[in-house]
mmCIF file of C-alpha atoms in Angstrom:
data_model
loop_
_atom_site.group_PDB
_atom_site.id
_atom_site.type_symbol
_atom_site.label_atom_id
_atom_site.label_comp_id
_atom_site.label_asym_id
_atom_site.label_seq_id
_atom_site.Cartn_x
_atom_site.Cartn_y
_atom_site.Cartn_z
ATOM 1 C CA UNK M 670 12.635 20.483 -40.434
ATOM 2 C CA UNK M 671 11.051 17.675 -38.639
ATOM 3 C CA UNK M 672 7.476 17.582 -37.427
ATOM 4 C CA UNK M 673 4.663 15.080 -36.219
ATOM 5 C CA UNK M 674 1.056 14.732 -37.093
ATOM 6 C CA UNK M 675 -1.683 12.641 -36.218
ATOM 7 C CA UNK M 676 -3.366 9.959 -38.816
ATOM 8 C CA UNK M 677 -6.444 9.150 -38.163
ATOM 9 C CA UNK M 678 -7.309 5.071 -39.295
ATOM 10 C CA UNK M 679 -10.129 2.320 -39.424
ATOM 11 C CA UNK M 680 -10.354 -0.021 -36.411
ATOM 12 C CA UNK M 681 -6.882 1.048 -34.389
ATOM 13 C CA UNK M 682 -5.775 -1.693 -31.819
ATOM 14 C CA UNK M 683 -7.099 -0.592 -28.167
ATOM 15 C CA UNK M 684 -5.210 1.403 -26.423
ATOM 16 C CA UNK M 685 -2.481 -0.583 -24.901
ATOM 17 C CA UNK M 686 1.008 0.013 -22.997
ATOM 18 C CA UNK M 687 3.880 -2.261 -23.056
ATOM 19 C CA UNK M 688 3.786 -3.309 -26.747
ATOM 20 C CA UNK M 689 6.078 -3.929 -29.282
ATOM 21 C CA UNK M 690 6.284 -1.712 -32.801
ATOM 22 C CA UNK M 691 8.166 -2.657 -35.998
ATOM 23 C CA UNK M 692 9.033 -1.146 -39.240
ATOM 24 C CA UNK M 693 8.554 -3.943 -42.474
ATOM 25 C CA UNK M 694 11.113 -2.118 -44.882
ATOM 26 C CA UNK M 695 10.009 -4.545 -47.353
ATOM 27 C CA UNK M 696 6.329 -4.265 -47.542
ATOM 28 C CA UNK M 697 6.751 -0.541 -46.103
ATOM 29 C CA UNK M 698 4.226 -1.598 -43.000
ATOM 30 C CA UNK M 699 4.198 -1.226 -39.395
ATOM 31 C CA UNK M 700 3.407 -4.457 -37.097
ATOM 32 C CA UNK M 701 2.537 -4.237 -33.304
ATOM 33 C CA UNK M 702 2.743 -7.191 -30.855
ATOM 34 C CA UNK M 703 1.404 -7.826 -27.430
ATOM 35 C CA UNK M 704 0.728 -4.960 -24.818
ATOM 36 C CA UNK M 705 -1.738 -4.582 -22.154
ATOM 37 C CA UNK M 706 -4.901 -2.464 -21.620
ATOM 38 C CA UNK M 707 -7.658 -1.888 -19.389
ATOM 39 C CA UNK M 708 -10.585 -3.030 -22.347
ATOM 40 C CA UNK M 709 -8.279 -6.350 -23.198
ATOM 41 C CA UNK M 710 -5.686 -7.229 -20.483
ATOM 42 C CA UNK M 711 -2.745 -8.987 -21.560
ATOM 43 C CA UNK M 712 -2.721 -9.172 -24.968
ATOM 44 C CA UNK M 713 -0.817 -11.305 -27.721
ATOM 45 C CA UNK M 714 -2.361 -10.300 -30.463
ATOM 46 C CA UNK M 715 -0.999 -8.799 -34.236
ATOM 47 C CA UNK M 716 -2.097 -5.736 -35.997
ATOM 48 C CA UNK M 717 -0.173 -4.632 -39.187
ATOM 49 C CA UNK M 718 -0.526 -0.972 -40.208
ATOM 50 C CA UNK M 719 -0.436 -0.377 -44.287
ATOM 51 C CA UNK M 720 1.416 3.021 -44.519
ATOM 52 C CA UNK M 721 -0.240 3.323 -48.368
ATOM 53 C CA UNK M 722 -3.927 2.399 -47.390
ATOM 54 C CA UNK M 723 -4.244 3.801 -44.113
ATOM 55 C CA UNK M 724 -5.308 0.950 -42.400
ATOM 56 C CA UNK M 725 -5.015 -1.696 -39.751
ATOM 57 C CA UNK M 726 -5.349 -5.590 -40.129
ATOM 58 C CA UNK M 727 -5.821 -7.994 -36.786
ATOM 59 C CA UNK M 728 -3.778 -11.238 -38.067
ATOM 60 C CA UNK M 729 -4.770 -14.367 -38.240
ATOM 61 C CA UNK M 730 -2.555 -16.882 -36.973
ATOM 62 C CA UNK M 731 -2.406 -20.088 -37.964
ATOM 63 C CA UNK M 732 -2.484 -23.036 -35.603
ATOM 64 C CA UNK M 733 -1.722 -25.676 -37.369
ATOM 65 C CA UNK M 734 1.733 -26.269 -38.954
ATOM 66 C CA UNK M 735 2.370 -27.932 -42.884
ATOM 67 C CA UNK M 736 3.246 -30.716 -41.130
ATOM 68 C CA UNK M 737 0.308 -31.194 -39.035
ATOM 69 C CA UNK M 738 1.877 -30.271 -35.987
ATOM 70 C CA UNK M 739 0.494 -27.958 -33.716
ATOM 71 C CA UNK M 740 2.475 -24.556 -33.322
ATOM 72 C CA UNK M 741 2.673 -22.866 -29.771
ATOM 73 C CA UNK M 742 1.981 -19.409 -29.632
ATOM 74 C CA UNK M 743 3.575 -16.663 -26.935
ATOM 75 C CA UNK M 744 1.768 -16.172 -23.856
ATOM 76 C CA UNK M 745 -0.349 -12.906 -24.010
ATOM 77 C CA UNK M 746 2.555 -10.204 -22.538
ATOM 78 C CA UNK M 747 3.714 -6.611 -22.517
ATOM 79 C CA UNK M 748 7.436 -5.268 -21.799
ATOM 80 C CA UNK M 749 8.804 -7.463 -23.961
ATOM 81 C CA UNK M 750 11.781 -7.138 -26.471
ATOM 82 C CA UNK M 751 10.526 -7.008 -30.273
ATOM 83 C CA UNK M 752 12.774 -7.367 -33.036
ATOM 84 C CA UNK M 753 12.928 -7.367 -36.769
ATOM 85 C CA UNK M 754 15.251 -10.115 -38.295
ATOM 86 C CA UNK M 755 15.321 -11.921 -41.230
ATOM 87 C CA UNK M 756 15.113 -15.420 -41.953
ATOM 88 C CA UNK M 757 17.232 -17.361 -44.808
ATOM 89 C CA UNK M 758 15.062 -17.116 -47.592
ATOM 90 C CA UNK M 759 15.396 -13.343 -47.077
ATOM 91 C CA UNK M 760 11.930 -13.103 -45.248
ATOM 92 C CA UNK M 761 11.208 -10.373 -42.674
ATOM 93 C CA UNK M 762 10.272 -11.944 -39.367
ATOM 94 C CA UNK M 763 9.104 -10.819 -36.207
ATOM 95 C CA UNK M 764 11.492 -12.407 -32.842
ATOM 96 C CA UNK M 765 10.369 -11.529 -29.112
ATOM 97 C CA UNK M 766 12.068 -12.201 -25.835
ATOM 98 C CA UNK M 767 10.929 -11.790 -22.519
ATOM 99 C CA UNK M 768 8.762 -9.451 -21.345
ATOM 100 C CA UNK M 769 6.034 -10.142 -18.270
ATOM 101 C CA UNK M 770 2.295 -11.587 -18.258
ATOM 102 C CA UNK M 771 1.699 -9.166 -15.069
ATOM 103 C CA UNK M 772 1.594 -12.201 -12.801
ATOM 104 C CA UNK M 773 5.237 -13.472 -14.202
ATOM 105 C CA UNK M 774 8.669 -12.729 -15.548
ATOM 106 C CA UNK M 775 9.531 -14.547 -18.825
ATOM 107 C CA UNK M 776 12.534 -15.327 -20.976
ATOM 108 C CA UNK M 777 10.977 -17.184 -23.455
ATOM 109 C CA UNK M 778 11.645 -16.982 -27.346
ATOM 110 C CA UNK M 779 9.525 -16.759 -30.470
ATOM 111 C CA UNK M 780 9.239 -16.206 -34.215
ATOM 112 C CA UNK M 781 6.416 -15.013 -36.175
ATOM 113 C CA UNK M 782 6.082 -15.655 -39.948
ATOM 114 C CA UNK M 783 4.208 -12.562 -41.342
ATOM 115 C CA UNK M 784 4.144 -14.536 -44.920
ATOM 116 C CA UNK M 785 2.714 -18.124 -43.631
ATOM 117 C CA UNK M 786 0.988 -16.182 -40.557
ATOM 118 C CA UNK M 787 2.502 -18.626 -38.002
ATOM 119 C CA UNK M 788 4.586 -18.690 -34.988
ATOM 120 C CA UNK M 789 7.285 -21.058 -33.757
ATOM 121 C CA UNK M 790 8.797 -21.800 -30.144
ATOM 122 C CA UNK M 791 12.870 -21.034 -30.279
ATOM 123 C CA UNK M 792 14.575 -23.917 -27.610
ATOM 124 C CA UNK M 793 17.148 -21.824 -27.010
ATOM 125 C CA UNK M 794 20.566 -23.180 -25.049
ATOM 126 C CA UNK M 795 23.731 -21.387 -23.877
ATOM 127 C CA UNK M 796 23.933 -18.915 -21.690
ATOM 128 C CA UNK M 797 19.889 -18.125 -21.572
ATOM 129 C CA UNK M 798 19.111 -14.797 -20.380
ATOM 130 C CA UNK M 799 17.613 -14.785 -16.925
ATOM 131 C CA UNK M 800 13.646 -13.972 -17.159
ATOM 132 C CA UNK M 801 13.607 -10.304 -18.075
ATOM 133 C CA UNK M 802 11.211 -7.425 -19.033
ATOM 134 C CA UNK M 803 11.414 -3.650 -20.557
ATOM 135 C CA UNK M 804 15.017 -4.622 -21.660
ATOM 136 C CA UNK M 805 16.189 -3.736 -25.137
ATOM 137 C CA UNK M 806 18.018 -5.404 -28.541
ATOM 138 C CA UNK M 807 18.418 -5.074 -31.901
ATOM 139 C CA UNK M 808 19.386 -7.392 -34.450
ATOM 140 C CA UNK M 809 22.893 -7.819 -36.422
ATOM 141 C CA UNK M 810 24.047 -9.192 -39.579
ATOM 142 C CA UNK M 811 28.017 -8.211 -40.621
ATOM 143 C CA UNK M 812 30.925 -9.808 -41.363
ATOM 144 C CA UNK M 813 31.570 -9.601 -37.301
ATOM 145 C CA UNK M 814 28.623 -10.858 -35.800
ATOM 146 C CA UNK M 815 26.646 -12.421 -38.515
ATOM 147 C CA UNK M 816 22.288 -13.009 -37.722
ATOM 148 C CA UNK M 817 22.357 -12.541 -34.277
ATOM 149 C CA UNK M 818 20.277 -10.958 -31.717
ATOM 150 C CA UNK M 819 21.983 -8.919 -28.722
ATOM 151 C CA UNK M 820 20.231 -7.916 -25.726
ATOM 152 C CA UNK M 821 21.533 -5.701 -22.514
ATOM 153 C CA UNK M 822 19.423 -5.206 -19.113
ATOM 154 C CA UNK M 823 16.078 -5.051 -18.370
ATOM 155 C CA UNK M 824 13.652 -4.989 -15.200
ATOM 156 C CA UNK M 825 12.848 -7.818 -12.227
ATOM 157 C CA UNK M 826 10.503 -5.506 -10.681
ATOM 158 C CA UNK M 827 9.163 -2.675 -11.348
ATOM 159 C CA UNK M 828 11.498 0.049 -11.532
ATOM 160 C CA UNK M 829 13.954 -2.180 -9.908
ATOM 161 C CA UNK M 830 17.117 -2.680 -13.025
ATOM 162 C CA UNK M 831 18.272 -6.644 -12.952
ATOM 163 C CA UNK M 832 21.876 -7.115 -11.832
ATOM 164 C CA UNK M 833 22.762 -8.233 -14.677
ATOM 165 C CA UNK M 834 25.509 -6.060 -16.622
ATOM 166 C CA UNK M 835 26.310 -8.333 -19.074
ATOM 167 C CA UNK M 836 25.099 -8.039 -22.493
ATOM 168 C CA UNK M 837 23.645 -11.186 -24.578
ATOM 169 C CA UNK M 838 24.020 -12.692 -28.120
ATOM 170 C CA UNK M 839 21.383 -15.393 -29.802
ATOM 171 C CA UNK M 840 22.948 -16.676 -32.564
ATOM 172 C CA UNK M 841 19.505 -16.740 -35.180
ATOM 173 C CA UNK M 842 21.504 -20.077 -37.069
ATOM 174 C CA UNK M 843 22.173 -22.210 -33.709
ATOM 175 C CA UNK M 844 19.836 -20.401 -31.259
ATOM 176 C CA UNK M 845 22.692 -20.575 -28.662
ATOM 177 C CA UNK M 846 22.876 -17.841 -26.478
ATOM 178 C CA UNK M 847 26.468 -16.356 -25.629
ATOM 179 C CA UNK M 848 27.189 -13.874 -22.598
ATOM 180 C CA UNK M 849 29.296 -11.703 -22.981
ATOM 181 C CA UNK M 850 30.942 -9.752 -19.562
ATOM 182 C CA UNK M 851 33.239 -6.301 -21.029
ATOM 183 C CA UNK M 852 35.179 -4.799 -19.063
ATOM 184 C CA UNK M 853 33.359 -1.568 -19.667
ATOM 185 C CA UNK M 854 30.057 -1.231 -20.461
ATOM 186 C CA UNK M 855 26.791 0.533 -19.035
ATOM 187 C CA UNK M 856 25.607 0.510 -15.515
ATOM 188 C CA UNK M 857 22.354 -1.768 -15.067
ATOM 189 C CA UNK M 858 18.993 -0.655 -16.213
ATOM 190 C CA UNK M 859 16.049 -0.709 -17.938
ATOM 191 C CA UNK M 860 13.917 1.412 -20.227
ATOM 192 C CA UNK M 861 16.829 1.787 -22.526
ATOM 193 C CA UNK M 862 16.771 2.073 -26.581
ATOM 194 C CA UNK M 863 19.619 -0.061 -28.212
ATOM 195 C CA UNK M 864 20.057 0.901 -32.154
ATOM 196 C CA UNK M 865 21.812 -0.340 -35.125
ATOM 197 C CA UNK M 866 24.128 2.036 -37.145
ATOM 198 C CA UNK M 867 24.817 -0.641 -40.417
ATOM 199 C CA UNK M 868 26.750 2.271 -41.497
ATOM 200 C CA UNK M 869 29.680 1.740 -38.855
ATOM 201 C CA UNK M 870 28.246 -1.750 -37.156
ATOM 202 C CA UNK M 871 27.683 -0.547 -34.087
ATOM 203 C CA UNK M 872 25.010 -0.726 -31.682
ATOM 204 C CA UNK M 873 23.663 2.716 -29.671
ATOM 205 C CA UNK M 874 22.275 2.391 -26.337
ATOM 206 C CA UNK M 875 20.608 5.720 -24.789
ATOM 207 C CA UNK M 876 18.930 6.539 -21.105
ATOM 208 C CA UNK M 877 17.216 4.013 -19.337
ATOM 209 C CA UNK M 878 16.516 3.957 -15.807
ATOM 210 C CA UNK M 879 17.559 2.100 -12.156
ATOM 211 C CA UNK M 880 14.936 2.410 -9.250
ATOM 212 C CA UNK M 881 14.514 6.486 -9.462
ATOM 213 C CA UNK M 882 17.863 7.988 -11.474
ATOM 214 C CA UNK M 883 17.579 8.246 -14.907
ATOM 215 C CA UNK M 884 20.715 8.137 -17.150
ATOM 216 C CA UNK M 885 21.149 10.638 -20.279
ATOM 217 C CA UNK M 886 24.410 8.663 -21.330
ATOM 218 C CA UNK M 887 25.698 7.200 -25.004
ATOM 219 C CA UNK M 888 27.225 4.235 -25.352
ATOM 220 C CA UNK M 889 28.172 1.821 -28.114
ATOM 221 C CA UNK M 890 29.382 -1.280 -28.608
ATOM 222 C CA UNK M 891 31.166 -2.767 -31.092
ATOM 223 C CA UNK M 892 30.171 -5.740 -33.030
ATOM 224 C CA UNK M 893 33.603 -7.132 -33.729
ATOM 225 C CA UNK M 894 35.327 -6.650 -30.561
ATOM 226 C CA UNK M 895 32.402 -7.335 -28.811
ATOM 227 C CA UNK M 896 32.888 -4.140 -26.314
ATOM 228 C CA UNK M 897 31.247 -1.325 -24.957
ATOM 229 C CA UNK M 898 32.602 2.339 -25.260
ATOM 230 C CA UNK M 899 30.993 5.534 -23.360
ATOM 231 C CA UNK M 900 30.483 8.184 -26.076
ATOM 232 C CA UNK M 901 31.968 11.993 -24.398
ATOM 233 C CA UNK M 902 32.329 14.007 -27.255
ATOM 234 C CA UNK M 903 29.382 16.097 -26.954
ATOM 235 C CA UNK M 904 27.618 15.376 -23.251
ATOM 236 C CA UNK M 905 26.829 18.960 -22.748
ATOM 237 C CA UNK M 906 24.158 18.568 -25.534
ATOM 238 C CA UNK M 907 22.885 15.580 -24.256
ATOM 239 C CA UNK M 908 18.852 15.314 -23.738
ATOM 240 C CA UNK M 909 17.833 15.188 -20.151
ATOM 241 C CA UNK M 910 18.069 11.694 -18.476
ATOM 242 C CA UNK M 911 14.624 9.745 -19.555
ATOM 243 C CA UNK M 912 13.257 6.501 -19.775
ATOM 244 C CA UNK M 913 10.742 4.692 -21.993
ATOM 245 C CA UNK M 914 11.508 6.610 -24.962
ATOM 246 C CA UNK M 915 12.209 5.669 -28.703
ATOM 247 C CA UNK M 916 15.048 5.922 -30.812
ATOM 248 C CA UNK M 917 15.667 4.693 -34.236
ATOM 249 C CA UNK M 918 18.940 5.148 -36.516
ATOM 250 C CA UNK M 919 18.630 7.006 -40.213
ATOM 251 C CA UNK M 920 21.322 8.180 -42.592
ATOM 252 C CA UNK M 921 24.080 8.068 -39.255
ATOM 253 C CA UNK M 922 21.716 9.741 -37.544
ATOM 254 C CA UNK M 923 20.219 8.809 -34.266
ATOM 255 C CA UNK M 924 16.873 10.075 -33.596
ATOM 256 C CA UNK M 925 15.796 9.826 -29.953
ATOM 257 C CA UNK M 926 11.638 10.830 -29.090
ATOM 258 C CA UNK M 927 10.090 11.513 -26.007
ATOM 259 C CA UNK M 928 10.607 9.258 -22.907
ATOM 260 C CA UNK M 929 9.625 10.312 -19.187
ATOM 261 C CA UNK M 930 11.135 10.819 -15.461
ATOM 262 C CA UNK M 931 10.004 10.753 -12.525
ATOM 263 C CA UNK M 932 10.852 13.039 -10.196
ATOM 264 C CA UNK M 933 9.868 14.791 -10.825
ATOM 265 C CA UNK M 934 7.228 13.586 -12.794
ATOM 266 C CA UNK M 935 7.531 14.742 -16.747
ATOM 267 C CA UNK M 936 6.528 13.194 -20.013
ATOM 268 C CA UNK M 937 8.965 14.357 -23.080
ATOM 269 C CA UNK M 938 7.532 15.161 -26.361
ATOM 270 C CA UNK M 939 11.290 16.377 -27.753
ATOM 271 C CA UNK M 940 12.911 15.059 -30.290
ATOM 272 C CA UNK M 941 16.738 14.793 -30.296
ATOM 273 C CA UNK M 942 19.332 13.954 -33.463
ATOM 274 C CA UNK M 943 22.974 12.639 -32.712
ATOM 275 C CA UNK M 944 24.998 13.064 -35.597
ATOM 276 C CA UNK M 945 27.658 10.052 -35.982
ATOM 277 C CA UNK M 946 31.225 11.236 -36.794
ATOM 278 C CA UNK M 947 32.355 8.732 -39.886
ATOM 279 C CA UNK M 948 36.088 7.911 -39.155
#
């Protein structure tokens, strides 16, 4: 039986859109990046969330790295991609792409040490995404696609979905970015969840959104042959097309929550469980 409840806590962030939010399996906290709001703007602040005291923490980032050296920080944004990957000593770490300052589009890369509270530019080369926002990735580390980042879509206005179809790999070792352009794979949007299944090492992308249709469609893509497949077996039980929604994977399991359309307009509050078939 699953069910929600509300925890009330000291000092929450302000109420923000647009933000990032990140499980720490290691210290068992939560982490939110950027956002905006009407009390703060743009914001590029960090707040971690201990599960076990009940309370929040505004970071404070270092400016100054051991070398002297002074380290850049991310422009204050919202709509950006947030991901959880892990660095070589084993250390979680926080990596964002993208997103928009409300005046601009960016496809910028950073890192944030939680442990030396610091973050670091990423030069990235390759095939560098195109500047992006409310796009979606995950991060991968198997014996096919070892410490990478992949990204697919994204917005460059509005509710307008970049034409852009192909789907993106940062390798976290060379911080080269490699395009990759299936055969098959989903139609163009944004507002999408993309989810790792360690289990079979695939990715699961759900919904999203172009201009006014909103997609209810499954797809996943495989990490060693790099290609997308469009899941069938059980579309009659599919939620209702939605965007902005959250998904996250657990025991093969994907859980999908809330999301909205709009038209008409509706905000979701369901939550919806795909079972993976093990082969």
């Amino acid at each position: 039986m699953l069910s929600c409840y509300g925890i009330e806590t000291n000092s929450p962030p302000s109420p923000r859109i647009g933000h990032s939010l990140h499980y720490l399996k290691k210290s068992k906290e939560i982490v939110l990046f950027g956002g905006a709001s009407i009390e703060e703007g743009t914001s590029n602040d960090i707040y971690i969330y201990n599960l076990s005291k009940n309370k929040w923490t505004k970071q404070k980032i270092v400016y100054k790295e051991s070398n002297g050296k002074l380290s850049k920080i991310p422009e204050p944004r919202y709509e950006h991609t947030g991901i959880i990957i892990e660095n070589k000593d084993g250390e979680e770490e926080l990596f964002i792409f993208g997103g928009t300052t409300g005046v601009k589009l960016l496809n910028d890369s950073f890192i944030y040490n939680f442990k030396k509270n610091i973050w670091r530019e990423v030069k990235t080369t390759g095939d560098i995404p195109s500047p992006r926002s409310i796009n979606s990735g995950v991060y991968v580390n198997n014996e096919f696609l070892k410490n990478s980042v992949v990204i697919f879509g994204g917005s460059q206005y509005n509710t307008q979905a970049i034409n852009d179809p192909s789907t993106y790999i940062l390798n976290m070792d060379t911080f080269k970015w490699k395009k990759i352009n299936a055969t098959l794979s989903p139609s163009i949007r944004l507002g999408h969840t993309m989810t790792y299944n360690p289990i079979s090492s695939e990715i699961y992308l759900f919904g999203g959104l172009n201009n006014t249709e909103v997609y209810n469609d499954l797809w996943k893509f495989n990490c060693c042959s790099l290609s997308w497949e469009k899941i069938t077996d059980d579309e009659k039980n599919s939620p209702k097309g939605r965007s902005g929604h959250t998904a996250i994977m657990y025991s093969n399991n994907l859980y999908i929550f809330g999301g909205m359309q709009s038209n008409p307009p509706h905000v979701f509050e369901d939550i919806n469980v795909y079972s993976i078939r093990e082969y």
